[in-house]
XYZ file of C-alpha atoms in Angstrom:
547
model
C 11.956 -4.000 28.298
C 15.352 -2.778 26.957
C 16.170 -0.662 30.000
C 19.754 0.006 31.337
C 20.589 -2.598 34.005
C 20.975 0.160 36.935
C 17.247 1.360 36.205
C 15.758 -2.160 35.680
C 17.322 -3.985 38.562
C 16.997 -0.929 41.189
C 13.492 -0.212 40.090
C 12.436 -3.799 40.004
C 14.020 -4.592 43.365
C 12.273 -1.661 44.914
C 9.074 -2.912 43.750
C 9.402 -6.257 45.162
C 10.653 -5.023 48.244
C 14.523 -6.410 47.712
C 17.966 -4.660 47.912
C 19.181 -3.750 44.584
C 21.898 -6.283 43.509
C 25.347 -5.385 43.971
C 27.646 -4.339 40.961
C 24.884 -2.391 39.608
C 27.160 0.306 38.466
C 29.734 -1.482 36.347
C 30.168 0.058 32.879
C 28.619 -1.905 30.042
C 26.727 -4.449 32.138
C 23.195 -4.561 31.077
C 21.008 -7.595 31.666
C 19.064 -9.297 28.922
C 15.431 -9.145 28.435
C 13.675 -11.901 30.486
C 11.025 -13.862 28.563
C 8.183 -16.117 29.281
C 8.516 -19.693 27.459
C 6.792 -22.995 27.352
C 3.473 -23.623 28.623
C 0.635 -21.683 27.216
C -1.798 -20.714 29.983
C -4.231 -19.096 27.354
C -4.805 -22.686 25.976
C -5.626 -23.912 29.254
C -7.736 -20.955 30.411
C -9.669 -21.390 27.228
C -11.549 -24.265 28.927
C -12.119 -22.033 31.985
C -13.192 -18.808 30.239
C -14.745 -19.812 27.155
C -15.607 -23.366 26.460
C -15.691 -24.568 22.838
C -19.133 -25.272 21.656
C -21.076 -26.266 18.710
C -20.665 -29.230 16.148
C -17.371 -30.884 15.794
C -15.788 -30.309 12.352
C -14.455 -33.858 12.349
C -14.964 -37.274 14.214
C -12.262 -39.691 14.780
C -12.234 -43.089 16.107
C -9.698 -45.311 18.040
C -9.646 -48.418 20.173
C -8.320 -46.119 23.208
C -7.606 -42.570 23.929
C -5.114 -41.243 26.568
C -5.932 -37.680 27.447
C -2.526 -35.854 28.592
C 0.953 -36.677 27.671
C 2.697 -36.088 31.212
C 4.479 -38.932 32.678
C 1.251 -40.783 33.770
C -0.260 -40.464 30.261
C 2.874 -41.565 28.592
C 3.301 -44.653 31.054
C -0.516 -45.440 30.259
C 0.068 -45.333 26.337
C 3.068 -47.674 26.840
C 1.110 -50.061 28.960
C -1.548 -50.122 26.182
C 1.007 -50.840 23.552
C 2.492 -53.324 25.537
C -1.119 -54.839 25.949
C -1.549 -55.264 22.191
C -3.565 -52.059 21.682
C -2.077 -50.495 18.722
C -4.947 -48.068 17.510
C -4.516 -45.645 20.322
C -3.984 -41.858 20.329
C -2.571 -39.722 23.132
C -4.084 -36.109 23.211
C -1.964 -33.469 24.657
C -2.777 -29.562 25.355
C 0.908 -28.597 24.764
C 2.933 -29.050 21.260
C 5.207 -31.107 22.999
C 4.940 -34.202 25.727
C 6.148 -34.344 29.154
C 4.045 -32.322 31.327
C 6.075 -31.046 34.113
C 9.292 -33.091 32.667
C 9.722 -30.954 29.529
C 12.872 -29.559 28.425
C 14.584 -26.635 26.562
C 17.834 -25.268 24.800
C 19.544 -21.998 25.102
C 22.256 -21.554 22.307
C 22.422 -25.159 22.007
C 23.011 -25.947 25.731
C 20.149 -28.451 26.960
C 18.556 -27.474 30.199
C 15.282 -28.548 32.095
C 11.946 -26.768 32.301
C 10.808 -28.847 35.223
C 11.753 -32.078 37.147
C 15.528 -32.568 36.677
C 16.430 -35.922 38.248
C 15.016 -39.546 39.059
C 16.409 -41.308 42.084
C 17.372 -44.764 41.317
C 13.990 -46.449 42.119
C 13.453 -48.729 44.905
C 12.239 -52.636 45.264
C 8.743 -51.536 45.165
C 8.817 -49.163 42.029
C 8.998 -52.503 39.839
C 7.345 -50.874 36.608
C 9.816 -48.043 36.571
C 12.818 -50.493 37.141
C 11.466 -52.583 34.456
C 11.402 -49.630 32.036
C 14.810 -48.325 32.751
C 16.106 -52.045 31.930
C 14.262 -51.752 28.642
C 16.122 -48.588 27.531
C 19.499 -49.645 28.923
C 19.957 -47.624 32.090
C 19.816 -50.533 34.425
C 21.009 -54.092 34.460
C 21.611 -57.053 36.540
C 25.370 -58.368 36.998
C 25.985 -61.422 39.259
C 22.685 -60.766 41.215
C 23.615 -56.854 41.682
C 21.616 -53.977 40.026
C 23.971 -51.739 38.065
C 23.124 -48.391 36.236
C 24.818 -46.774 33.389
C 27.409 -44.509 34.991
C 27.050 -41.817 32.200
C 23.436 -41.272 33.581
C 24.228 -41.185 37.251
C 24.715 -37.599 38.765
C 28.416 -37.014 38.680
C 30.078 -36.069 42.144
C 30.112 -33.326 43.913
C 26.335 -33.605 43.686
C 25.177 -30.973 46.370
C 26.442 -28.017 48.573
C 25.083 -25.307 50.636
C 25.639 -21.718 51.036
C 26.007 -20.774 54.745
C 27.547 -18.208 56.604
C 29.633 -16.744 53.807
C 30.881 -20.107 52.197
C 30.118 -23.210 50.706
C 29.419 -26.636 52.346
C 29.159 -30.037 51.208
C 25.765 -31.540 51.341
C 22.443 -29.664 51.772
C 22.003 -30.281 55.762
C 23.472 -27.420 57.555
C 26.858 -28.558 59.331
C 26.655 -28.071 62.883
C 29.862 -26.385 63.083
C 28.926 -23.489 60.905
C 25.976 -22.693 63.074
C 26.312 -20.286 65.879
C 27.859 -21.883 69.176
C 24.810 -21.450 71.181
C 22.921 -23.738 68.604
C 25.465 -26.476 68.084
C 24.896 -28.699 70.904
C 20.913 -28.711 70.598
C 21.169 -28.946 66.772
C 23.545 -32.038 66.699
C 21.101 -33.691 69.455
C 18.119 -33.072 67.328
C 19.791 -34.280 64.188
C 20.413 -37.404 65.774
C 16.751 -37.841 67.413
C 15.269 -36.914 63.938
C 17.170 -39.675 62.341
C 15.984 -42.036 65.034
C 12.349 -41.002 64.406
C 12.587 -41.510 60.911
C 14.047 -45.001 61.272
C 11.451 -45.929 63.781
C 8.394 -44.776 61.567
C 9.737 -46.410 58.548
C 10.293 -49.703 59.983
C 8.637 -52.350 58.127
C 8.039 -50.721 55.116
C 5.453 -48.368 56.312
C 6.674 -45.891 53.638
C 7.053 -47.111 50.040
C 7.321 -45.681 46.448
C 4.856 -45.898 44.827
C 2.639 -45.130 47.949
C -0.056 -47.512 46.994
C 2.182 -50.514 47.753
C 2.578 -49.301 51.497
C 0.255 -50.463 54.224
C -2.213 -48.133 55.546
C -3.405 -47.993 58.931
C -4.151 -45.957 62.124
C -0.472 -44.530 62.897
C -0.046 -43.436 59.052
C -3.445 -41.977 59.345
C -2.769 -39.951 62.601
C 0.163 -38.616 60.708
C -1.724 -37.597 57.811
C -4.268 -35.744 59.764
C -1.774 -33.109 61.076
C 0.642 -30.856 59.482
C 4.305 -31.368 59.633
C 4.991 -28.504 61.649
C 2.493 -29.263 64.145
C 4.036 -32.877 64.555
C 7.452 -31.395 64.732
C 6.286 -28.865 67.410
C 4.789 -31.961 69.449
C 8.162 -33.968 68.885
C 9.906 -30.757 70.169
C 12.220 -30.596 66.953
C 12.618 -26.666 67.233
C 16.453 -26.208 66.067
C 16.153 -23.492 63.360
C 18.869 -25.256 61.145
C 16.669 -28.619 61.325
C 13.494 -26.754 60.698
C 15.047 -24.768 57.693
C 16.216 -28.017 56.183
C 12.776 -29.787 56.557
C 11.082 -27.019 55.255
C 13.266 -26.664 52.143
C 12.920 -30.442 51.685
C 8.791 -29.980 51.615
C 9.140 -26.878 49.443
C 11.552 -29.141 47.178
C 9.144 -32.208 46.795
C 5.803 -30.870 47.391
C 5.886 -27.131 46.596
C 4.869 -25.702 49.712
C 6.246 -25.089 53.223
C 6.008 -27.471 56.108
C 3.317 -25.800 57.424
C 0.849 -26.847 54.422
C 1.985 -30.247 54.025
C 0.941 -33.378 56.153
C 3.089 -34.818 58.806
C 2.856 -38.149 56.681
C 4.425 -36.351 53.822
C 7.111 -34.816 55.745
C 8.043 -38.429 57.035
C 7.606 -39.894 53.605
C 10.122 -37.713 52.084
C 12.726 -39.510 54.137
C 11.136 -42.776 54.955
C 10.187 -43.719 51.453
C 13.714 -43.259 49.836
C 17.105 -42.516 51.757
C 16.017 -42.025 55.230
C 17.756 -39.191 57.488
C 21.245 -39.414 58.505
C 22.606 -37.200 61.056
C 26.364 -35.930 60.557
C 29.037 -38.616 61.312
C 26.913 -41.665 60.653
C 28.603 -44.463 58.740
C 25.795 -44.860 56.104
C 25.265 -41.162 55.589
C 26.012 -41.323 51.873
C 23.045 -40.651 49.814
C 21.452 -43.094 47.292
C 22.389 -42.112 43.591
C 20.470 -39.989 41.320
C 19.966 -40.138 37.516
C 19.949 -36.965 35.887
C 20.588 -35.394 32.357
C 21.294 -31.652 31.103
C 17.465 -31.405 29.807
C 16.244 -33.320 33.101
C 13.536 -35.551 33.025
C 12.608 -34.542 29.597
C 15.276 -37.157 28.529
C 12.975 -39.534 30.044
C 9.600 -38.388 28.630
C 11.220 -38.228 25.119
C 11.905 -42.092 25.341
C 8.620 -42.850 26.854
C 6.898 -40.786 23.925
C 9.425 -41.931 20.875
C 7.462 -45.325 20.369
C 4.223 -43.361 19.984
C 5.181 -41.861 16.693
C 2.042 -40.054 15.205
C -0.326 -41.873 17.782
C 0.721 -38.689 19.936
C -1.293 -35.381 18.835
C -0.209 -32.129 20.423
C -1.879 -28.713 20.720
C -5.284 -30.315 21.556
C -7.290 -28.806 24.463
C -9.941 -31.556 25.822
C -13.262 -29.626 26.322
C -15.780 -32.484 27.161
C -15.750 -36.348 28.177
C -18.820 -37.841 28.104
C -19.127 -41.488 29.081
C -21.795 -43.415 27.065
C -23.127 -47.184 26.863
C -20.843 -48.513 24.519
C -17.969 -45.583 24.025
C -16.650 -42.418 25.401
C -16.851 -39.182 23.382
C -14.059 -36.598 23.921
C -14.420 -33.275 22.440
C -11.203 -31.098 21.729
C -10.352 -28.028 20.404
C -7.474 -27.677 17.981
C -4.806 -24.912 18.314
C -3.664 -25.340 15.041
C -6.863 -25.287 13.007
C -9.097 -23.430 15.543
C -11.877 -26.100 15.289
C -13.698 -28.559 17.208
C -13.020 -32.182 16.722
C -14.439 -35.273 18.356
C -12.844 -38.467 19.316
C -14.804 -41.665 19.966
C -13.208 -44.749 22.040
C -14.466 -47.604 23.919
C -11.571 -47.212 26.597
C -10.220 -43.519 27.954
C -7.544 -42.935 30.280
C -7.803 -39.710 31.989
C -4.187 -38.769 32.559
C -5.091 -35.193 33.745
C -4.875 -33.305 36.765
C -8.050 -33.873 39.015
C -9.321 -30.422 38.658
C -8.778 -30.545 34.967
C -10.656 -33.880 34.999
C -13.695 -32.156 36.918
C -14.230 -29.247 34.410
C -14.288 -31.863 31.265
C -16.254 -34.477 32.329
C -19.818 -34.220 31.416
C -20.748 -36.380 34.626
C -18.128 -35.991 37.131
C -18.251 -38.677 40.029
C -18.914 -37.670 43.445
C -15.476 -39.243 44.458
C -13.882 -36.525 42.187
C -15.799 -33.692 43.682
C -14.733 -34.928 47.132
C -11.278 -35.096 46.334
C -10.999 -31.460 44.821
C -12.628 -30.139 48.036
C -9.633 -31.394 49.909
C -6.766 -30.731 47.025
C -4.615 -27.730 46.411
C -1.908 -27.166 44.050
C 1.290 -25.450 44.216
C 2.621 -23.051 41.463
C 6.249 -23.134 40.333
C 8.438 -21.070 38.827
C 11.607 -22.263 36.647
C 14.108 -19.919 35.289
C 17.123 -20.805 32.912
C 19.729 -18.234 32.919
C 22.368 -18.590 30.391
C 26.207 -17.644 31.389
C 28.821 -16.755 29.179
C 31.217 -18.483 31.512
C 31.991 -19.845 35.151
C 30.939 -17.698 38.021
C 33.514 -16.520 40.541
C 32.874 -18.801 43.512
C 33.028 -18.425 47.325
C 35.555 -20.392 49.346
C 34.586 -23.908 50.623
C 32.904 -26.809 48.542
C 33.413 -27.020 44.907
C 30.499 -26.084 42.397
C 28.407 -29.002 42.344
C 25.169 -30.243 40.435
C 22.470 -28.904 42.960
C 23.507 -25.684 44.654
C 21.475 -24.274 47.411
C 21.540 -21.101 49.445
C 20.611 -21.208 53.128
C 17.664 -18.926 53.966
C 16.685 -18.318 50.632
C 13.240 -18.209 49.209
C 14.125 -20.328 46.179
C 15.369 -23.927 45.805
C 18.802 -22.906 44.485
C 20.058 -23.815 41.258
C 21.398 -26.908 39.319
C 24.036 -26.464 36.528
C 22.983 -27.947 33.151
C 26.697 -28.293 32.328
C 27.453 -30.556 35.404
C 26.955 -34.001 33.585
C 29.508 -32.736 30.652
C 32.726 -34.887 30.339
C 34.603 -31.921 28.867
C 36.499 -30.468 31.834
C 37.320 -27.071 30.333
C 34.961 -24.239 31.653
C 32.722 -22.569 29.207
C 29.224 -21.152 28.725
C 26.511 -22.878 30.861
C 22.922 -22.618 31.872
C 21.699 -22.427 35.713
C 18.198 -23.425 36.322
C 16.671 -21.967 39.363
C 13.674 -23.208 41.153
C 11.063 -21.440 42.882
C 8.244 -23.423 44.513
C 5.595 -20.803 45.552
C 3.038 -22.835 47.517
C 3.787 -20.899 50.709
C 2.734 -21.722 54.258
C -1.091 -21.022 53.819
C -3.676 -21.745 51.169
C -4.257 -17.862 51.022
C -0.399 -17.582 49.980
C -0.724 -20.208 47.346
C -3.608 -18.452 45.939
C -1.763 -14.955 45.826
C 1.222 -16.681 44.547
C -0.495 -18.099 41.699
C -2.193 -14.691 40.809
C 1.162 -13.076 40.795
C 2.646 -15.836 38.563
C 0.221 -14.845 36.139
C 0.178 -11.099 36.458
C 3.492 -9.906 37.388
C 6.173 -9.117 34.683
C 9.136 -11.403 33.753
C 11.594 -8.796 34.476
C 10.483 -8.560 38.080
C 10.707 -12.354 38.672
C 13.979 -12.358 37.034
C 15.250 -9.421 39.375
C 13.952 -11.293 42.443
C 15.819 -14.447 41.474
C 19.112 -12.809 40.696
C 18.968 -10.928 43.865
C 18.371 -14.050 45.928
C 21.568 -15.707 44.299
C 23.474 -12.465 44.696
C 25.115 -13.585 48.103
C 26.799 -16.448 46.741
C 27.335 -15.128 43.218
C 27.767 -11.300 43.093
C 29.185 -11.380 39.201
C 26.126 -13.260 38.044
C 24.647 -9.857 36.577
C 27.677 -9.554 34.384
C 27.730 -13.420 33.393
C 23.910 -13.989 32.373
C 23.255 -13.448 28.489
C 19.675 -14.618 28.341
C 16.850 -15.357 30.779
C 13.900 -17.700 30.093
C 11.320 -18.096 32.513
C 8.647 -21.084 33.038
C 5.527 -20.741 34.753
C 3.457 -23.531 36.311
C 0.178 -22.149 37.718
C -0.789 -25.754 39.181
C 2.471 -27.528 39.157
C 1.720 -30.278 41.501
C -0.606 -31.353 44.364
C 0.160 -30.283 47.575
C -0.130 -33.216 50.138
C -2.062 -31.170 52.625
C -3.611 -33.185 55.962
C -6.294 -35.619 55.148
C -5.542 -35.858 51.497
C -3.235 -39.106 51.359
C -5.745 -40.968 53.216
C -8.842 -39.642 51.738
C -11.438 -42.244 50.545
C -12.052 -40.282 47.544
C -8.814 -40.698 45.902
C -8.764 -44.469 46.500
C -12.056 -44.773 44.859
C -10.742 -42.649 41.924
C -7.532 -44.846 41.422
C -10.119 -48.008 41.294
C -11.097 -46.672 37.771
C -14.266 -47.665 36.113
C -15.720 -49.686 33.084
C -14.834 -47.140 30.242
C -12.991 -44.360 32.148
C -9.504 -45.014 33.837
C -7.896 -42.213 36.051
C -4.121 -41.814 35.847
C -2.142 -39.007 37.475
C 0.065 -38.384 40.256
C -2.882 -36.508 41.996
C -4.034 -39.862 42.911
C -1.119 -40.287 45.274
C -1.524 -36.640 46.529
C 1.607 -35.512 45.606
C 3.929 -35.397 42.480
C 6.915 -37.556 41.725
C 7.904 -39.695 38.574
C 7.508 -42.905 40.350
C 3.840 -42.102 41.556
C 3.166 -40.819 37.942
C 4.245 -43.892 35.976
C 2.563 -46.364 38.503
C -0.661 -44.921 38.122
C -0.254 -44.534 34.147
C 0.895 -48.073 33.779
C -1.906 -49.565 35.982
C -4.579 -47.400 34.101
C -3.356 -48.443 30.879
C -2.918 -52.236 31.874
C -6.775 -51.943 32.972
C -7.678 -50.420 29.675
C -5.825 -53.076 27.628
C -7.400 -55.909 29.503
C -10.890 -54.269 29.069
C -10.523 -54.083 25.296
C -9.226 -57.967 25.328
C -12.492 -58.813 27.067
C -14.483 -56.755 24.690
C -12.884 -58.185 21.715
C -13.302 -61.893 23.122
C -17.081 -61.401 23.955
């Protein structure tokens, strides 16, 4: 689509109901072609549309198989190796590991294709903390936990574009709001902070969630939507509601109308709390980040596996038998069917994929799927030839969010760079498409698959235009990554579902390991479920060998 920028942008903007970008008439400014990269939906859809059949061309044997090389699968493989299981294979659909934590490069500049940070883990996330110590990111000095400062997010971390200028932090500052809203908003900020403190008392919300007590109070929160709970609690200040909706879209991929009240409270109570302006302890916890995002972590989890990791393999069938498990795959490289056999298999797959490949899916899996929805996501990397002209206010930050935008804003891949001289960079724009209803989620997934890359690029650039009108002149390349089923949305009733708890307990030969088991997707949850499943599989193999 090598159209002149005036025709392309104005036409695309009109098609999607957006105004044309400013500056479209500048001489010599032509946007580059936007292109899709990364995950191959055709491979995954082969399972849905035309499952491979016929006799396998080759049969392989191993002591253990891990299906899926996302964070859960990689953590499971690590636990198997630590448990003395050397003869294992990790089978992955894509050519590279990481799942939602993969990375990319644009003209030598590293940037993320998905998750881009890890908050410093709290005390309950012991498995993650131990691994961070193994790879040198964390250590103890005089009884105090210390992190390698090179990997902690540099300041300034966050800023918000509101009312024509940038402000520190992401919570809308009261003084930037219309005067008629200021007093009520300030009071609701303080009252919401108090409620989060009350609900989170006694460790009711923890990461991983399996280590948090579950009772009637949490079940009641899980049974209703976050929006309905906020209405009932009379939290109706527009700035607060926008911020809480943004947080839900950021962590859960969908609006506050879709996620449960448990999930809305968990976002704050399990980590950093909610701090009203002026509170003494309003400083947020540190986060670990890298130019390529969490791909940095995925690469270090995958490195010890060597050739045990096999990419380009679509799992088409999993059949549990008396003494072993059969796994059939389709190889993208050889275009043929292969069979893998092992006494222990870890299913580190999204639950809806596990249900398709299992020859005899358990009833608990069917029940979980009846409750579950997955949010589609769009991640765009924009390579710029130099820094953007900035609006007044807070300085350029790692995370940059526009108030009222349908996107989640952007992170700057060069923020961690120690060289202070300005130069080319990559902005990674995140767009959570889960929407407010299940119908919006389905429509967005369809649009993500069918709509041209050029139209999506035009929409994202238009969303950023109020803060950066010179963006079209600076962008030199646009790479788009789409996730049709990026993450489980923690809808009401999902977190406390007995079906999820039953799957998390595992079985004799099949162990489930995916963040879906927690009802939502973050690094700590995926790592926990992977570590637990791998540990169980290793213990079962030891018992088998000693019998």
